Short mmCIF file of C-alpha atoms in Angstrom, two decimals:
data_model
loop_
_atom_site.label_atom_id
_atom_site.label_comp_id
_atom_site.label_asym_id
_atom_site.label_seq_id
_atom_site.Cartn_x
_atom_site.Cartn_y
_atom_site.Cartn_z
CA UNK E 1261 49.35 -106.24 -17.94
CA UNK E 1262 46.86 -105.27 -20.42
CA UNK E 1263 47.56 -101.37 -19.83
CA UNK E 1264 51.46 -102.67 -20.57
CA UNK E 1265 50.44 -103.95 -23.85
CA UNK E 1266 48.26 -100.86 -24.60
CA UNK E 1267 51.14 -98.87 -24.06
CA UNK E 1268 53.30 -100.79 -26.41
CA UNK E 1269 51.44 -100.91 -29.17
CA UNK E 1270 50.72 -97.41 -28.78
CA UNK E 1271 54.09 -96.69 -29.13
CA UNK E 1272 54.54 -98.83 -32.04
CA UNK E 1273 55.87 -101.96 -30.12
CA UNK E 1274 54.80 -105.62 -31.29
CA UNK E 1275 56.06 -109.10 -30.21
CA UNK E 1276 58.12 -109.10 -33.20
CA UNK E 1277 60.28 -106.05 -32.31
CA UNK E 1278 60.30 -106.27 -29.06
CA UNK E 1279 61.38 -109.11 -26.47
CA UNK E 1280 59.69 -107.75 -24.02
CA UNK E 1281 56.53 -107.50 -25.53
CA UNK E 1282 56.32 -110.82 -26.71
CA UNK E 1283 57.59 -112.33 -22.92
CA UNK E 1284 54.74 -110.12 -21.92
CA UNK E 1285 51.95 -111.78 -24.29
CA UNK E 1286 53.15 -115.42 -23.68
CA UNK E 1287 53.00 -114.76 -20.28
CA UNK E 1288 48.83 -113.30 -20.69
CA UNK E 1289 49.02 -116.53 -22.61
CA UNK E 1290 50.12 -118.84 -19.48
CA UNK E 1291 48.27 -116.63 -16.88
CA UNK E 1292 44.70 -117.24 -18.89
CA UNK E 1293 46.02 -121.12 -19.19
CA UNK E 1294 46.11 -121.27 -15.58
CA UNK E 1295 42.88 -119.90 -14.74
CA UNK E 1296 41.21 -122.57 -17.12
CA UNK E 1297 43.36 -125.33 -15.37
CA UNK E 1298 42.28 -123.91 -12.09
CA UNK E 1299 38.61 -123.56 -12.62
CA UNK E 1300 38.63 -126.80 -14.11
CA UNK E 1301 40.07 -128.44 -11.75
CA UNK E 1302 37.44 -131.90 -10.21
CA UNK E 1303 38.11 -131.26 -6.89
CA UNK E 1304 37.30 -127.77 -6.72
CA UNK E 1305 34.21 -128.37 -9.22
CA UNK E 1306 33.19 -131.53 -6.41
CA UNK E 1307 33.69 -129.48 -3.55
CA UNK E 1308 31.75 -126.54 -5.18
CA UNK E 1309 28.73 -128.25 -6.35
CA UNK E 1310 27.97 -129.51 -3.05
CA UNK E 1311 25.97 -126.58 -1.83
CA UNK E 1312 21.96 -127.13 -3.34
CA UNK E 1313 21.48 -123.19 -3.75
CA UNK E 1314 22.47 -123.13 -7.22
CA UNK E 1315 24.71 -120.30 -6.47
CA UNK E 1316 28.21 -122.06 -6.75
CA UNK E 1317 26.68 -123.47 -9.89
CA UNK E 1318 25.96 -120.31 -11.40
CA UNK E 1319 29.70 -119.17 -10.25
CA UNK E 1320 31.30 -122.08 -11.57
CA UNK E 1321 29.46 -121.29 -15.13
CA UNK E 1322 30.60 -117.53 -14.93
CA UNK E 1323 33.67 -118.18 -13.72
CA UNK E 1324 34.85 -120.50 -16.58
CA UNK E 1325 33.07 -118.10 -18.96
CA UNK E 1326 35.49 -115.17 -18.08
CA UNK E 1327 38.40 -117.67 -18.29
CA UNK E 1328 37.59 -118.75 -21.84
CA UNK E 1329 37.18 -114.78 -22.55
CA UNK E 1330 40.15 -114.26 -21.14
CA UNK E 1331 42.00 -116.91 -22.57
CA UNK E 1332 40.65 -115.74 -26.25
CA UNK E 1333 42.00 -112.00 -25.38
CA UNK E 1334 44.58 -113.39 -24.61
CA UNK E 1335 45.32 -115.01 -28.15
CA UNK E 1336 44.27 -118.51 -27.23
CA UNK E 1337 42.14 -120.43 -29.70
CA UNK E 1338 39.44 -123.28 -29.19
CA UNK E 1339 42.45 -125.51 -30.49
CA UNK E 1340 43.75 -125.11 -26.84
CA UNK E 1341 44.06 -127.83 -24.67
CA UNK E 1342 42.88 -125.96 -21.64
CA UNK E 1343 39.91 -124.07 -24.18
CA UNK E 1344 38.84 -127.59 -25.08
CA UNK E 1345 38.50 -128.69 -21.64
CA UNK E 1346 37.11 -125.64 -20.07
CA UNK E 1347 34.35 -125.99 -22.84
CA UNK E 1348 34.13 -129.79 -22.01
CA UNK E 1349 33.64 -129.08 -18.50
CA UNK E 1350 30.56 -126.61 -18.75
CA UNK E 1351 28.83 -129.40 -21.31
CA UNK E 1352 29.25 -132.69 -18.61
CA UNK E 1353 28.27 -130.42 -16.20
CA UNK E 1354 25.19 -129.26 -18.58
CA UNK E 1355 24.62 -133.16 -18.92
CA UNK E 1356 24.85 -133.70 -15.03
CA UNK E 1357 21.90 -130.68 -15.15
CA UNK E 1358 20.04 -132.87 -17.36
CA UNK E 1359 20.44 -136.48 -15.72
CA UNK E 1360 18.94 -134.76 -12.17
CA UNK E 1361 15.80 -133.34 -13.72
CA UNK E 1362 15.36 -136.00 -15.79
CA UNK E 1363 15.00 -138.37 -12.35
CA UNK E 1364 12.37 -135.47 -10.72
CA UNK E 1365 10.69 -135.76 -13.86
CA UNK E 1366 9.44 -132.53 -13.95
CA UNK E 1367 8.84 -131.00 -17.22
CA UNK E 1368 9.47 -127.11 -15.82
CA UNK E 1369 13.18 -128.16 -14.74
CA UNK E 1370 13.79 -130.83 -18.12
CA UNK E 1371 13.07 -127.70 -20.11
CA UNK E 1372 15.42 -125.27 -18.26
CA UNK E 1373 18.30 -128.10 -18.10
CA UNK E 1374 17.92 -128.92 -22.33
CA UNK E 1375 17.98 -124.93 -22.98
CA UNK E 1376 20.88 -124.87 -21.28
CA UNK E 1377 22.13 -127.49 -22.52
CA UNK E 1378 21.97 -126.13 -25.91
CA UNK E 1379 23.49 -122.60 -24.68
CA UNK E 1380 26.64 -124.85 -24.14
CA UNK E 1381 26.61 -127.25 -26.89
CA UNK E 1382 25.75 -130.33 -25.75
CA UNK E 1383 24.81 -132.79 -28.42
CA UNK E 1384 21.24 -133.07 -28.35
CA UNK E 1385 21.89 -137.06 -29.55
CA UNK E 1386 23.32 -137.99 -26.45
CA UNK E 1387 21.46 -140.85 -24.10
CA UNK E 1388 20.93 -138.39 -21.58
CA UNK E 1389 19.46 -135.93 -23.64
CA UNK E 1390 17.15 -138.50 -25.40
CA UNK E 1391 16.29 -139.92 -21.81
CA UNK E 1392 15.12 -136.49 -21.04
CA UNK E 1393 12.78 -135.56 -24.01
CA UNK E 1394 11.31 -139.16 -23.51
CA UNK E 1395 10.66 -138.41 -19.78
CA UNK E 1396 9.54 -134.89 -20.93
CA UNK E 1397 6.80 -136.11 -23.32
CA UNK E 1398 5.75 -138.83 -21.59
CA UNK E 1399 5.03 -136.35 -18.56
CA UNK E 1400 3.02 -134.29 -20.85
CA UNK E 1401 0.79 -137.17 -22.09
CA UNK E 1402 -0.32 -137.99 -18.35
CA UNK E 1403 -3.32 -136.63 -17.60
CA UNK E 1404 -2.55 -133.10 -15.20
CA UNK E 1405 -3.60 -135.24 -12.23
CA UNK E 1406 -1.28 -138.13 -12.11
CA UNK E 1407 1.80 -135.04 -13.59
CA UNK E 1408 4.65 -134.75 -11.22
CA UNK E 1409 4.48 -131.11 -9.61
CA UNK E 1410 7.10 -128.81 -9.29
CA UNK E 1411 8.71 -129.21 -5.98
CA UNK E 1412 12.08 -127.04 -4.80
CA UNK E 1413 14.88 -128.49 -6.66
CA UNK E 1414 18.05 -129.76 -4.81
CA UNK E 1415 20.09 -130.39 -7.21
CA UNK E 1416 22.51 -127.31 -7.90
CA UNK E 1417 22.68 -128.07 -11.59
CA UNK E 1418 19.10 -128.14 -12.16
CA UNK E 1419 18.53 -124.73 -10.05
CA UNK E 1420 21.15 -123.24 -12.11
CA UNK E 1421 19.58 -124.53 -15.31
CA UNK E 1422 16.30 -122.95 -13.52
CA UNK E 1423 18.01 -119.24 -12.90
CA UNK E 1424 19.39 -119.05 -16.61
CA UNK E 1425 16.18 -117.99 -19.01
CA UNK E 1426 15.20 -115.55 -15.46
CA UNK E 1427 18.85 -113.98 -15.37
CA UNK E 1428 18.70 -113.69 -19.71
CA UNK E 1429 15.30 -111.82 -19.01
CA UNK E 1430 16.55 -109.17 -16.85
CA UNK E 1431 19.51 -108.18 -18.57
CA UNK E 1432 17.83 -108.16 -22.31
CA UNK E 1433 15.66 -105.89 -20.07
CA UNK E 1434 18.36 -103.64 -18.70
CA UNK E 1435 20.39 -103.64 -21.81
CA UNK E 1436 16.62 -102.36 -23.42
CA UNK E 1437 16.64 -99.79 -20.47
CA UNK E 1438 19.76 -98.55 -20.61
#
């Protein structure tokens, strides 16, 4: 589709002179739509989160991040009813991230879960949020003995939210490298 349009404007074709070419974009337009319904979607997000590897959590993220770029090749703006959920979706399932480590109490997995939190714009004024930076510092006042230690997480969210500053790491490396 995209080597269609290409082609069109290469020859000089734009929605406004050509039917086709505009049937073509509105229908980019409904494709990207669908994939942000789709990836969206609570059941598949339930059924997907089940799994405590962090894995599905990490493809649910990347997956709705290539449908919003998608969507904004495609010509649709954050004004979009499917944009404005997809981008809803990644911050109550930041918040999810944020209520688990904030019940293991550990101050290793609080700080991954707020960074990421912030990467998707969560409002930092929100309960759970608050909850956590009160959990956080009160952790850090307790003498190292009495401190919860970092045990394997179980929580998908919170693994995820574990993975992200690691995966940022290597490819600021590569992209260094390379």
């Amino acid at each position: 589709m995209d080597l269609c349009l290409a082609l069109a404007r290469r020859v000089g074709l734009d929605c406004n002179s050509s039917p086709e070419v505009a049937a073509l974009l509105e229908k980019r337009r409904e494709i990207a739509r669908d994939a942000l319904r789709t990836i969206t979607d609570p059941s598949l997000l339930k059924s997907l989160l089940v799994s405590p590897s962090g894995s599905s959590t990490r493809m649910i993220f990347g997956q709705i991040d290539d449908a919003l770029n998608q969507a904004t090749l495609a010509g649709l703006g954050p004004e979009c009813k499917e944009v404005m959920r997809a981008v809803a979706t990644k911050k109550r399932l930041a918040t999810e991230a944020i209520v688990a480590a904030t019940k293991s109490k550990v101050v290793s997995e609080i700080d991954a879960t707020l960074l990421l939190a912030r990467e998707v714009g969560v409002d930092f004024k929100c309960p759970e949020a608050k909850k956590a930076i009160q959990v956080k510092v009160a952790q850090r006042l307790k003498p190292m003995d009495l401190q919860v230690k970092l045990q394997p997480s179980t929580n998908p969210l919170v693994v995820e939210a574990l993975a992200m500053p690691k995966m940022k790491k290597k490819k600021k490396k590569k992209e260094r490298e390379g």
